[in-house]
Coordinates of N, CA and C in Angstrom, one line a residue:
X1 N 24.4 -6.3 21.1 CA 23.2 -6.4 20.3 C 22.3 -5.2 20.5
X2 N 22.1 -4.6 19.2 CA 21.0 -3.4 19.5 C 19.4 -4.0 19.8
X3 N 18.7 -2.8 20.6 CA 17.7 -3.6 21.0 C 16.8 -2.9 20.7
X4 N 15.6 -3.3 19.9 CA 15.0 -2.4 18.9 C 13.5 -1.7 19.8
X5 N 12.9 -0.6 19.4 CA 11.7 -0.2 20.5 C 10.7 -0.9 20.0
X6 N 10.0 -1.3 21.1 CA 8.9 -1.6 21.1 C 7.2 -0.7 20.9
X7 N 6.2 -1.5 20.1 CA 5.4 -0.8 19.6 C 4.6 -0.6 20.5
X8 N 4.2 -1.4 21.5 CA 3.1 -2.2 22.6 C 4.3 -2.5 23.9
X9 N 3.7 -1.9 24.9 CA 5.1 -2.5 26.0 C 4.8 -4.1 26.7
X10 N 3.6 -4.7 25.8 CA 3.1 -5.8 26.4 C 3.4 -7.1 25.1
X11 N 4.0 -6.4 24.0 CA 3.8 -6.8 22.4 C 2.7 -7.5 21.8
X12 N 1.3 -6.8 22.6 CA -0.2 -7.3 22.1 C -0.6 -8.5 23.0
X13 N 0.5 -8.9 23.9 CA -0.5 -10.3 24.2 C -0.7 -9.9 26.3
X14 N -1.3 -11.0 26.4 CA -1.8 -10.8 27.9 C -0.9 -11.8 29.2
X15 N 0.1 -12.8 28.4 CA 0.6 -14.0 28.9 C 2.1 -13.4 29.9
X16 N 2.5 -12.2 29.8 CA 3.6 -12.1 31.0 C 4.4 -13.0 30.8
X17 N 5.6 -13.5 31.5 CA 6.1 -14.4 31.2 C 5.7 -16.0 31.5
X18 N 4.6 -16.6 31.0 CA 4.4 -17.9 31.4 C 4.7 -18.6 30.3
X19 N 5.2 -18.2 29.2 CA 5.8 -19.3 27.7 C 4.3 -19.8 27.4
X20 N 4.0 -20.5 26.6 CA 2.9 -20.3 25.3 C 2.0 -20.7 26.1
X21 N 0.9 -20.1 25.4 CA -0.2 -20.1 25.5 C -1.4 -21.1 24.7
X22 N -2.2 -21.4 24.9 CA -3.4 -22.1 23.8 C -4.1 -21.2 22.8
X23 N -4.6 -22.1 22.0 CA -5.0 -21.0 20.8 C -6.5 -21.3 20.8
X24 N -7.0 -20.2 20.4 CA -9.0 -20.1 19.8 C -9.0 -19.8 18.8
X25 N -9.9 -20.4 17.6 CA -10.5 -19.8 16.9 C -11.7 -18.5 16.9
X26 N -11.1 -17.5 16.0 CA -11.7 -16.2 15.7 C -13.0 -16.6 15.4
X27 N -14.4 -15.8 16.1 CA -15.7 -16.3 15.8 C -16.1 -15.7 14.4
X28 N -15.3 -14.6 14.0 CA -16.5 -14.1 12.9 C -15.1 -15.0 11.6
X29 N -13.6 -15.2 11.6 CA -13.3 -15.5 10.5 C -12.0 -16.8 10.6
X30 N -12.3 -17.5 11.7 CA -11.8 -18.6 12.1 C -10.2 -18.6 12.0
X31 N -9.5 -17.8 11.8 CA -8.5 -17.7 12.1 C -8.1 -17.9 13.5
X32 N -7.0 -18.8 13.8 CA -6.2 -19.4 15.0 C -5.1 -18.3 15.6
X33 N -6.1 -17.9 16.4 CA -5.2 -16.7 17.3 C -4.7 -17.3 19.1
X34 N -3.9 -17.2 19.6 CA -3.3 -17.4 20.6 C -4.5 -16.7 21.7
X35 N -5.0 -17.7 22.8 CA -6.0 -17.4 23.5 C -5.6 -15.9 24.3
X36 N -4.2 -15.6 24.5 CA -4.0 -14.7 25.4 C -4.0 -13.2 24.6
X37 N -3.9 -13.3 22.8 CA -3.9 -12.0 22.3 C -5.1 -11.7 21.3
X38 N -5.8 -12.9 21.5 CA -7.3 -12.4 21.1 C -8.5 -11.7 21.8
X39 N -9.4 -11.3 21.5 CA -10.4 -10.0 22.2 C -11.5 -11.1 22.9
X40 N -11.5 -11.5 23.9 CA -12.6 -12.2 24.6 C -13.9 -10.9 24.8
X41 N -15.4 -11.8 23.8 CA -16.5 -10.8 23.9 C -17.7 -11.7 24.7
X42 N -17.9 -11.3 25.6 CA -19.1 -11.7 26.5 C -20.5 -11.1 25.7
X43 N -21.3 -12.0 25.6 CA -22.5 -11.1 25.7 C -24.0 -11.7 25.7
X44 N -25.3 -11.3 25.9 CA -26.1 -12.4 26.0 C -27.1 -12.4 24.6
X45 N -27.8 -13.6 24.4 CA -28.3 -13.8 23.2 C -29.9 -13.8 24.1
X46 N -31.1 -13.1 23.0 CA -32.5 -12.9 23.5 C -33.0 -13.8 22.6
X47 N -33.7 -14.5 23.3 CA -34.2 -15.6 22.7 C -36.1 -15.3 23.0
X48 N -36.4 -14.8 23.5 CA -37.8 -13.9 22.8 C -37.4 -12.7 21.9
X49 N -38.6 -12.1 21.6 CA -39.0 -10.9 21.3 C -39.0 -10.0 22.4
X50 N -38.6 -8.3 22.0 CA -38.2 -7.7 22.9 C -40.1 -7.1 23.3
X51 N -40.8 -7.4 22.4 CA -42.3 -6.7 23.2 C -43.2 -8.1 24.1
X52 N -42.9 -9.3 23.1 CA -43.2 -10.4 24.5 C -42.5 -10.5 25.3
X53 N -41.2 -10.2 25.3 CA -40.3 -10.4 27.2 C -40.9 -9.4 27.9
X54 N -41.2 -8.4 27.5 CA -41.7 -7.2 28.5 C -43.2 -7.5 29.0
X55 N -44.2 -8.1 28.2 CA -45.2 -8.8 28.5 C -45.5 -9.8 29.7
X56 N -44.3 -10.9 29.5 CA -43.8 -11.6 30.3 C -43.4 -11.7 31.5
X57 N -42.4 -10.4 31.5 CA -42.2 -9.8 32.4 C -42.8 -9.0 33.7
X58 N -44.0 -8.4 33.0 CA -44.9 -7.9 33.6 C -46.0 -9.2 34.5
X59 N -46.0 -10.1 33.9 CA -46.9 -10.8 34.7 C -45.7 -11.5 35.7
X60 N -44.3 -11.3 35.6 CA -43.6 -12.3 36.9 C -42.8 -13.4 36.3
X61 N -43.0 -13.8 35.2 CA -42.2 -14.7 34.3 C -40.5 -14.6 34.1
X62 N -39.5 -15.8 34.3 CA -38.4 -15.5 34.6 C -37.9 -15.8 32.9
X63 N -37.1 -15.3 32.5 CA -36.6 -15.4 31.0 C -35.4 -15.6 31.0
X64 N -35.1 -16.5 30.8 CA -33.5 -16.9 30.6 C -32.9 -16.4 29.2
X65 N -31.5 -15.5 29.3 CA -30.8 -15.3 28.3 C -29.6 -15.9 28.5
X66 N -29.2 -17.0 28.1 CA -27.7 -17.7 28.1 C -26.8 -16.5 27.6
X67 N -25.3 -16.6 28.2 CA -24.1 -15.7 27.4 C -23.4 -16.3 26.9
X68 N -23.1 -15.5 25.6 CA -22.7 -16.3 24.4 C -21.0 -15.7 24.2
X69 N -19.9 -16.5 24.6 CA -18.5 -16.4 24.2 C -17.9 -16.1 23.3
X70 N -17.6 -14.8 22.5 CA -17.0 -14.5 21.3 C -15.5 -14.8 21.3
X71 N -14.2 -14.7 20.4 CA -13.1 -14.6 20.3 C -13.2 -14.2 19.4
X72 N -12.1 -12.8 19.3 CA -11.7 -12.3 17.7 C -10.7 -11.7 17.7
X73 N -10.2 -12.7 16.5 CA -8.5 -12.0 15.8 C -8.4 -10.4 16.3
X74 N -7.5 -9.8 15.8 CA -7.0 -8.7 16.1 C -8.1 -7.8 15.1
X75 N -7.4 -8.0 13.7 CA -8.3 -7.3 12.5 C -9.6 -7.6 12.9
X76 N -10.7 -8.4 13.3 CA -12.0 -8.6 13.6 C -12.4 -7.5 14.2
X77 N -11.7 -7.5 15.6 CA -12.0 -6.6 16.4 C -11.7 -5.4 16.2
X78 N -11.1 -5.0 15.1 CA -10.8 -3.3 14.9 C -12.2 -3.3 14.0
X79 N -12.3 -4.2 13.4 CA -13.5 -3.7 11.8 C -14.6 -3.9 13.1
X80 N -14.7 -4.5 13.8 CA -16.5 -4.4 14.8 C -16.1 -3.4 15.7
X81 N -15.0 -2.8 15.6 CA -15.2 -1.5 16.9 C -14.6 -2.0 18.2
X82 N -14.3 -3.2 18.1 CA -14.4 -3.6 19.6 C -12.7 -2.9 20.3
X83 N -12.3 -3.0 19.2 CA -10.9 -2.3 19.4 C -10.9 -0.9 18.6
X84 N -9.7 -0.2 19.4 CA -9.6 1.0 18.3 C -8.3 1.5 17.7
X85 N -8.0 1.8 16.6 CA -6.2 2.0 16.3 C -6.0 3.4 17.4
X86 N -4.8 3.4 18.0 CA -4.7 4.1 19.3 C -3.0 4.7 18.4
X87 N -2.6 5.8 19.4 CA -1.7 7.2 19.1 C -0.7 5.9 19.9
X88 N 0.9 6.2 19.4 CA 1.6 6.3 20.2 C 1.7 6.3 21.7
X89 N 1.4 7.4 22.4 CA 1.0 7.9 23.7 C 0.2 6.8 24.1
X90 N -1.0 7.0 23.6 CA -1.9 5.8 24.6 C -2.0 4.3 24.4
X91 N -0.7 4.1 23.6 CA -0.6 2.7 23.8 C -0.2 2.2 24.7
X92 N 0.6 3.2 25.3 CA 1.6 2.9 26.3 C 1.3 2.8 27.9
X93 N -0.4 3.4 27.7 CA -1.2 3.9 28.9 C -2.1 2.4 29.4
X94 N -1.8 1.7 30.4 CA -2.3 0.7 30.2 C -3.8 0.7 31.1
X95 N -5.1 -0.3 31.0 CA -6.2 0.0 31.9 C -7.0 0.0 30.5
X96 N -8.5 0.2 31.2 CA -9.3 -0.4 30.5 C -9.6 0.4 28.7
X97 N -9.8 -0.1 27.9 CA -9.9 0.4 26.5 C -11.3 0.9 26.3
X98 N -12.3 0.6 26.7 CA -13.6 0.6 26.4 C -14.3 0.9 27.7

C-alpha cells in the first residue's frame, strides 16, 4: 500500500495516540470541533471602565476580571488572526505559533 505525505506531521490535532477525543463547540460559529484540534483562547473580560479602574486603583481597590474560555473551529481562528496560513517549511517546525 502506497502511503501518501502528510500535510501537518501531527494531522492538525493535539491527541498523539490516545483514540478519540471530546468535542466543543466553536464560540464565534458553533460548529462541533474535536476538543484536541480546536484553538483554546484564554482571556479576561473588564467589567469596569478603563478610567474608573485606574481611579479605583489608585485609592487601593481590588477589581476582579474573571477569564473568559474561547474555542474556535479552525476557519475562526485563521479569520481572528489567532492562527496564520503557514509555508510548507514551517509547518513542519513544531513550538509555539504566536
Amino acid at each position: 500500500m502506497l502511503a501518501l505525505p502528510l500535510k501537518r506531521a501531527s494531522r492538525g490535532r493535539k491527541k498523539g495516540g490516545k483514540g478519540s477525543s471530546g468535542v466543543v463547540q466553536c464560540t464565534n460559529c458553533g460548529q462541533t470541533v474535536p476538543k484536541d484540534k480546536a484553538k483554546k483562547v484564554t482571556s479576561r473580560l473588564n467589567l469596569v471602565e478603563h478610567q474608573l479602574a485606574r481611579e479605583l486603583r489608585a485609592q487601593g481597590t481590588y477589581i476582579a476580571s474573571p477569564r473568559v474560555l474561547k474555542w474556535y473551529c479552525i476557519s475562526c481562528a485563521i479569520h481572528f488572526g489567532i492562527l496564520k496560513i503557514r509555508s510548507a517549511d514551517s509547518r513542519r517546525k513544531r513550538g509555539r505559533l504566536r
